[in-house]
PDB file of C-alpha atoms and ligand atoms in Angstrom:
ATOM      1  CA  MET T  11      -0.051   0.048   0.076  1.00  0.00           C
ATOM      2  CA  ARG T  12       1.636   3.179  -1.078  1.00  0.00           C
ATOM      3  CA  ARG T  13       0.534   5.892   1.530  1.00  0.00           C
ATOM      4  CA  ALA T  14       1.255   9.671   1.805  1.00  0.00           C
ATOM      5  CA  ILE T  15       0.884  12.280   4.291  1.00  0.00           C
ATOM      6  CA  TYR T  16      -0.319  15.673   3.140  1.00  0.00           C
ATOM      7  CA  PRO T  17       0.378  17.797   6.154  1.00  0.00           C
ATOM      8  CA  GLY T  18      -0.493  21.513   6.806  1.00  0.00           C
ATOM      9  CA  SER T  19      -2.411  23.963   9.047  1.00  0.00           C
ATOM     10  CA  PHE T  20      -5.291  24.357   6.678  1.00  0.00           C
ATOM     11  CA  ASP T  21      -6.610  27.316   8.320  1.00  0.00           C
ATOM     12  CA  PRO T  22      -8.595  27.145   6.352  1.00  0.00           C
ATOM     13  CA  VAL T  23      -8.542  24.564   3.551  1.00  0.00           C
ATOM     14  CA  THR T  24      -8.420  26.470  -0.113  1.00  0.00           C
ATOM     15  CA  ASN T  25      -8.849  25.418  -3.691  1.00  0.00           C
ATOM     16  CA  GLY T  26      -5.299  25.305  -3.798  1.00  0.00           C
ATOM     17  CA  HIS T  27      -5.256  22.550  -0.894  1.00  0.00           C
ATOM     18  CA  LEU T  28      -7.925  20.588  -2.820  1.00  0.00           C
ATOM     19  CA  ASP T  29      -6.087  20.757  -6.103  1.00  0.00           C
ATOM     20  CA  VAL T  30      -3.233  19.268  -4.534  1.00  0.00           C
ATOM     21  CA  ILE T  31      -5.137  16.490  -2.735  1.00  0.00           C
ATOM     22  CA  GLU T  32      -6.645  15.659  -6.280  1.00  0.00           C
ATOM     23  CA  ARG T  33      -3.043  15.296  -7.702  1.00  0.00           C
ATOM     24  CA  ALA T  34      -1.621  13.338  -4.740  1.00  0.00           C
ATOM     25  CA  ARG T  35      -4.543  10.810  -4.661  1.00  0.00           C
ATOM     26  CA  LYS T  36      -3.848   9.678  -8.265  1.00  0.00           C
ATOM     27  CA  LEU T  37      -0.189   8.886  -7.235  1.00  0.00           C
ATOM     28  CA  PHE T  38      -1.058   7.050  -3.958  1.00  0.00           C
ATOM     29  CA  ASP T  39      -3.261   4.406  -2.829  1.00  0.00           C
ATOM     30  CA  GLU T  40      -4.087   6.488   0.233  1.00  0.00           C
ATOM     31  CA  VAL T  41      -3.471  10.203   1.072  1.00  0.00           C
ATOM     32  CA  ILE T  42      -3.955  11.155   4.724  1.00  0.00           C
ATOM     33  CA  VAL T  43      -4.691  14.837   4.871  1.00  0.00           C
ATOM     34  CA  ALA T  44      -3.142  15.817   8.303  1.00  0.00           C
ATOM     35  CA  VAL T  45      -4.101  18.730  10.176  1.00  0.00           C
ATOM     36  CA  ALA T  46      -1.078  20.036  12.504  1.00  0.00           C
ATOM     37  CA  HIS T  47      -2.328  21.489  15.972  1.00  0.00           C
ATOM     38  CA  ASN T  48       0.146  24.335  15.419  1.00  0.00           C
ATOM     39  CA  ASP T  49      -1.077  26.234  18.397  1.00  0.00           C
ATOM     40  CA  GLU T  50       1.977  28.577  18.252  1.00  0.00           C
ATOM     41  CA  LYS T  51       0.580  29.960  14.973  1.00  0.00           C
ATOM     42  CA  GLN T  52      -2.632  31.035  16.593  1.00  0.00           C
ATOM     43  CA  PRO T  53      -4.969  29.692  13.902  1.00  0.00           C
ATOM     44  CA  LEU T  54      -8.123  31.605  13.092  1.00  0.00           C
ATOM     45  CA  PHE T  55     -10.133  28.288  13.064  1.00  0.00           C
ATOM     46  CA  SER T  56      -9.863  25.638  15.820  1.00  0.00           C
ATOM     47  CA  LEU T  57      -8.446  22.547  15.175  1.00  0.00           C
ATOM     48  CA  GLU T  58     -12.061  20.778  15.100  1.00  0.00           C
ATOM     49  CA  GLU T  59     -13.287  23.686  12.835  1.00  0.00           C
ATOM     50  CA  ARG T  60     -10.336  23.069  10.422  1.00  0.00           C
ATOM     51  CA  LEU T  61     -10.820  19.328  10.572  1.00  0.00           C
ATOM     52  CA  ASP T  62     -14.708  19.825   9.736  1.00  0.00           C
ATOM     53  CA  LEU T  63     -14.128  21.983   6.869  1.00  0.00           C
ATOM     54  CA  LEU T  64     -11.774  19.443   5.400  1.00  0.00           C
ATOM     55  CA  ARG T  65     -13.934  16.588   6.172  1.00  0.00           C
ATOM     56  CA  GLU T  66     -16.966  18.648   4.201  1.00  0.00           C
ATOM     57  CA  THR T  67     -14.672  19.379   1.353  1.00  0.00           C
ATOM     58  CA  ALA T  68     -12.289  16.290   0.858  1.00  0.00           C
ATOM     59  CA  GLY T  69     -13.691  13.882   3.290  1.00  0.00           C
ATOM     60  CA  ARG T  70     -15.725  11.921   0.729  1.00  0.00           C
ATOM     61  CA  ILE T  71     -12.913  11.731  -1.780  1.00  0.00           C
ATOM     62  CA  ALA T  72     -12.025   8.086  -2.531  1.00  0.00           C
ATOM     63  CA  ASN T  73      -8.669   7.104  -1.122  1.00  0.00           C
ATOM     64  CA  VAL T  74      -8.337  10.267   1.121  1.00  0.00           C
ATOM     65  CA  ARG T  75      -8.479  10.217   4.736  1.00  0.00           C
ATOM     66  CA  ILE T  76      -8.672  13.384   7.137  1.00  0.00           C
ATOM     67  CA  ALA T  77      -6.579  13.245  10.426  1.00  0.00           C
ATOM     68  CA  GLU T  78      -4.898  15.457  12.880  1.00  0.00           C
ATOM     69  CA  PHE T  79      -1.358  15.145  14.340  1.00  0.00           C
ATOM     70  CA  GLU T  80       0.694  16.573  16.952  1.00  0.00           C
ATOM     71  CA  GLY T  81       4.434  16.535  17.445  1.00  0.00           C
ATOM     72  CA  LEU T  82       7.059  15.649  14.802  1.00  0.00           C
ATOM     73  CA  LEU T  83       5.701  14.946  11.258  1.00  0.00           C
ATOM     74  CA  VAL T  84       8.151  12.285  10.429  1.00  0.00           C
ATOM     75  CA  ASP T  85       6.818  10.408  13.637  1.00  0.00           C
ATOM     76  CA  PHE T  86       3.091  10.557  12.592  1.00  0.00           C
ATOM     77  CA  ALA T  87       4.358   9.383   9.246  1.00  0.00           C
ATOM     78  CA  LYS T  88       6.106   6.432  10.681  1.00  0.00           C
ATOM     79  CA  ALA T  89       3.121   5.574  12.907  1.00  0.00           C
ATOM     80  CA  GLN T  90       0.989   5.868   9.788  1.00  0.00           C
ATOM     81  CA  ASN T  91       3.416   3.575   7.831  1.00  0.00           C
ATOM     82  CA  ALA T  92       3.526   6.182   5.162  1.00  0.00           C
ATOM     83  CA  GLY T  93       6.498   6.749   3.029  1.00  0.00           C
ATOM     84  CA  ALA T  94       6.030  10.045   1.513  1.00  0.00           C
ATOM     85  CA  VAL T  95       5.167  13.652   2.611  1.00  0.00           C
ATOM     86  CA  ILE T  96       3.341  15.803   0.042  1.00  0.00           C
ATOM     87  CA  ARG T  97       3.603  19.635  -0.073  1.00  0.00           C
ATOM     88  CA  GLY T  98       2.391  22.043  -2.584  1.00  0.00           C
ATOM     89  CA  LEU T  99       5.001  24.471  -4.211  1.00  0.00           C
ATOM     90  CA  ARG T 100       3.376  27.600  -5.477  1.00  0.00           C
ATOM     91  CA  ALA T 101       6.399  29.856  -6.331  1.00  0.00           C
ATOM     92  CA  VAL T 102      10.216  30.445  -5.885  1.00  0.00           C
ATOM     93  CA  SER T 103       9.033  32.115  -2.466  1.00  0.00           C
ATOM     94  CA  ASP T 104       7.770  28.849  -1.089  1.00  0.00           C
ATOM     95  CA  PHE T 105      10.956  27.117  -1.959  1.00  0.00           C
ATOM     96  CA  GLU T 106      13.471  28.165   0.735  1.00  0.00           C
ATOM     97  CA  PHE T 107      11.282  27.161   3.658  1.00  0.00           C
ATOM     98  CA  GLU T 108      10.028  24.016   1.995  1.00  0.00           C
ATOM     99  CA  PHE T 109      13.489  22.972   1.015  1.00  0.00           C
ATOM    100  CA  GLN T 110      14.735  23.448   4.706  1.00  0.00           C
ATOM    101  CA  MET T 111      11.873  21.368   5.915  1.00  0.00           C
ATOM    102  CA  ALA T 112      12.363  18.599   3.421  1.00  0.00           C
ATOM    103  CA  LEU T 113      15.910  18.313   4.359  1.00  0.00           C
ATOM    104  CA  MET T 114      15.368  18.597   8.103  1.00  0.00           C
ATOM    105  CA  ASN T 115      12.599  15.837   7.799  1.00  0.00           C
ATOM    106  CA  ARG T 116      14.982  13.486   5.822  1.00  0.00           C
ATOM    107  CA  LYS T 117      17.597  14.108   8.474  1.00  0.00           C
ATOM    108  CA  LEU T 118      15.044  13.099  11.220  1.00  0.00           C
ATOM    109  CA  ASP T 119      13.929  10.042   9.161  1.00  0.00           C
ATOM    110  CA  ALA T 120      15.662   9.065   5.943  1.00  0.00           C
ATOM    111  CA  ALA T 121      12.791   6.775   5.008  1.00  0.00           C
ATOM    112  CA  VAL T 122      10.413   9.638   4.601  1.00  0.00           C
ATOM    113  CA  GLU T 123      10.514  11.100   1.219  1.00  0.00           C
ATOM    114  CA  THR T 124       9.019  14.553   0.357  1.00  0.00           C
ATOM    115  CA  ILE T 125       7.189  15.221  -3.005  1.00  0.00           C
ATOM    116  CA  PHE T 126       6.388  18.575  -4.150  1.00  0.00           C
ATOM    117  CA  LEU T 127       3.459  18.981  -6.195  1.00  0.00           C
ATOM    118  CA  MET T 128       2.555  22.119  -8.091  1.00  0.00           C
ATOM    119  CA  PRO T 129      -1.124  23.289  -7.950  1.00  0.00           C
ATOM    120  CA  LYS T 130      -3.001  24.779 -11.209  1.00  0.00           C
ATOM    121  CA  GLU T 131      -1.425  28.018 -12.398  1.00  0.00           C
ATOM    122  CA  GLU T 132      -4.559  30.043 -11.185  1.00  0.00           C
ATOM    123  CA  TYR T 133      -3.710  28.855  -7.532  1.00  0.00           C
ATOM    124  CA  THR T 134      -0.283  29.709  -7.506  1.00  0.00           C
ATOM    125  CA  TYR T 135      -1.073  33.055  -5.666  1.00  0.00           C
ATOM    126  CA  LEU T 136      -3.518  31.581  -3.370  1.00  0.00           C
ATOM    127  CA  SER T 137      -2.791  31.122   0.321  1.00  0.00           C
ATOM    128  CA  SER T 138      -4.909  30.637   3.498  1.00  0.00           C
ATOM    129  CA  ARG T 139      -3.251  33.746   4.845  1.00  0.00           C
ATOM    130  CA  ILE T 140      -4.176  36.054   1.902  1.00  0.00           C
ATOM    131  CA  VAL T 141      -7.799  34.537   1.780  1.00  0.00           C
ATOM    132  CA  LYS T 142      -8.243  35.554   5.448  1.00  0.00           C
ATOM    133  CA  GLU T 143      -7.025  38.841   4.935  1.00  0.00           C
ATOM    134  CA  ILE T 144      -9.384  39.565   1.931  1.00  0.00           C
ATOM    135  CA  ALA T 145     -12.352  38.046   3.796  1.00  0.00           C
ATOM    136  CA  ARG T 146     -11.489  40.147   6.977  1.00  0.00           C
ATOM    137  CA  LEU T 147     -11.550  43.330   4.542  1.00  0.00           C
ATOM    138  CA  GLY T 148     -14.942  42.449   3.090  1.00  0.00           C
ATOM    139  CA  GLY T 149     -13.578  41.217  -0.366  1.00  0.00           C
ATOM    140  CA  ASP T 150     -15.185  38.241  -2.391  1.00  0.00           C
ATOM    141  CA  ILE T 151     -13.430  35.062  -1.737  1.00  0.00           C
ATOM    142  CA  SER T 152     -15.790  32.762  -3.514  1.00  0.00           C
ATOM    143  CA  SER T 153     -13.422  31.792  -6.183  1.00  0.00           C
ATOM    144  CA  PHE T 154     -10.724  30.979  -3.946  1.00  0.00           C
ATOM    145  CA  VAL T 155     -12.314  28.554  -1.335  1.00  0.00           C
ATOM    146  CA  PRO T 156     -15.177  26.125  -1.442  1.00  0.00           C
ATOM    147  CA  ALA T 157     -18.572  27.695  -0.313  1.00  0.00           C
ATOM    148  CA  CYS T 158     -18.712  26.084   3.109  1.00  0.00           C
ATOM    149  CA  VAL T 159     -15.215  27.675   3.834  1.00  0.00           C
ATOM    150  CA  ALA T 160     -16.479  31.060   2.564  1.00  0.00           C
ATOM    151  CA  LYS T 161     -19.379  30.947   4.733  1.00  0.00           C
ATOM    152  CA  ALA T 162     -17.068  30.039   7.896  1.00  0.00           C
ATOM    153  CA  LEU T 163     -14.996  32.751   6.806  1.00  0.00           C
ATOM    154  CA  ASN T 164     -17.697  35.439   6.513  1.00  0.00           C
ATOM    155  CA  ARG T 165     -19.185  34.215   9.829  1.00  0.00           C
ATOM    156  CA  GLN T 166     -15.778  34.588  11.629  1.00  0.00           C
ATOM    157  CA  PHE T 167     -15.336  38.320  10.408  1.00  0.00           C
ATOM    158  CA  ALA T 168     -19.037  39.423  10.789  1.00  0.00           C
ATOM    159  CA  GLN T 169     -18.737  39.364  14.590  1.00  0.00           C
TER     160      GLN T 169
HETATM  161  O1  LIG Y 215       0.368  24.663   6.168  1.00  0.00           O
HETATM  162  P1  LIG Y 215       1.678  25.036   6.974  1.00  0.00           P
HETATM  163  O2  LIG Y 215       1.351  25.742   8.121  1.00  0.00           O
HETATM  164  O3  LIG Y 215       2.738  25.420   5.826  1.00  0.00           O
HETATM  165  O4  LIG Y 215       2.277  23.415   7.497  1.00  0.00           O
HETATM  166  C1  LIG Y 215       3.382  23.412   8.093  1.00  0.00           C
HETATM  167  C2  LIG Y 215       3.463  21.974   8.741  1.00  0.00           C
HETATM  168  C3  LIG Y 215       2.335  21.665   9.726  1.00  0.00           C
HETATM  169  C4  LIG Y 215       3.626  21.047   7.798  1.00  0.00           C
HETATM  170  C5  LIG Y 215       4.909  21.991   9.723  1.00  0.00           C
HETATM  171  O5  LIG Y 215       4.902  23.083  10.572  1.00  0.00           O
HETATM  172  C6  LIG Y 215       5.188  20.690  10.555  1.00  0.00           C
HETATM  173  O6  LIG Y 215       5.362  19.790   9.964  1.00  0.00           O
HETATM  174  N1  LIG Y 215       4.855  20.782  11.704  1.00  0.00           N
HETATM  175  C7  LIG Y 215       4.926  19.643  12.571  1.00  0.00           C
HETATM  176  C8  LIG Y 215       6.186  19.663  13.526  1.00  0.00           C
HETATM  177  C9  LIG Y 215       7.603  19.109  12.856  1.00  0.00           C
HETATM  178  O7  LIG Y 215       7.664  18.024  12.360  1.00  0.00           O
HETATM  179  N2  LIG Y 215       8.493  20.272  12.756  1.00  0.00           N
HETATM  180  C10 LIG Y 215       9.582  19.961  11.957  1.00  0.00           C
HETATM  181  C11 LIG Y 215       9.395  20.051  10.472  1.00  0.00           C
HETATM  182  S1  LIG Y 215      10.983  20.302   9.832  1.00  0.00           S
END
């Protein structure tokens, strides 16, 4: 069984994440979309909300499973018997951090390979951070995130 982990904060999931999930699931028997607790990043959505939004948007896709993890990613990958970590690579600006993380993960566990997938060009400028900012300032985010995520964001900023 070829299993991969697609880890992230998913605060919240965007169409770019969903595009990467679609690409990854064609390459592996199972893709575990793993939401990091990441409390130090002070996410807008709670862990349970981030998981719920993922379950609603990607939970019913065949060979995709939604999970959460705490601690080191390589430990989670090992516990799940996954040989690969998927990361989306949008632009050169992503590269430095992603390169550092991939090599550090390899140092921590040489058995876990990082695979970078490029989302559709139209999503290369998309990030959860920018979507949150646009939503906070009252802009239209409907083409960047699924409808349930847009609703959750608008609810957050309506208060
Ligand atoms: O969506 P993000 O915020 O870019 O995801 C980052 C994430 C969650 C993949 C990364 O912070 C992570 O792997 N955290 C788990 C802790 C860990 O293993 N740290 C060492 C990685 S070099």
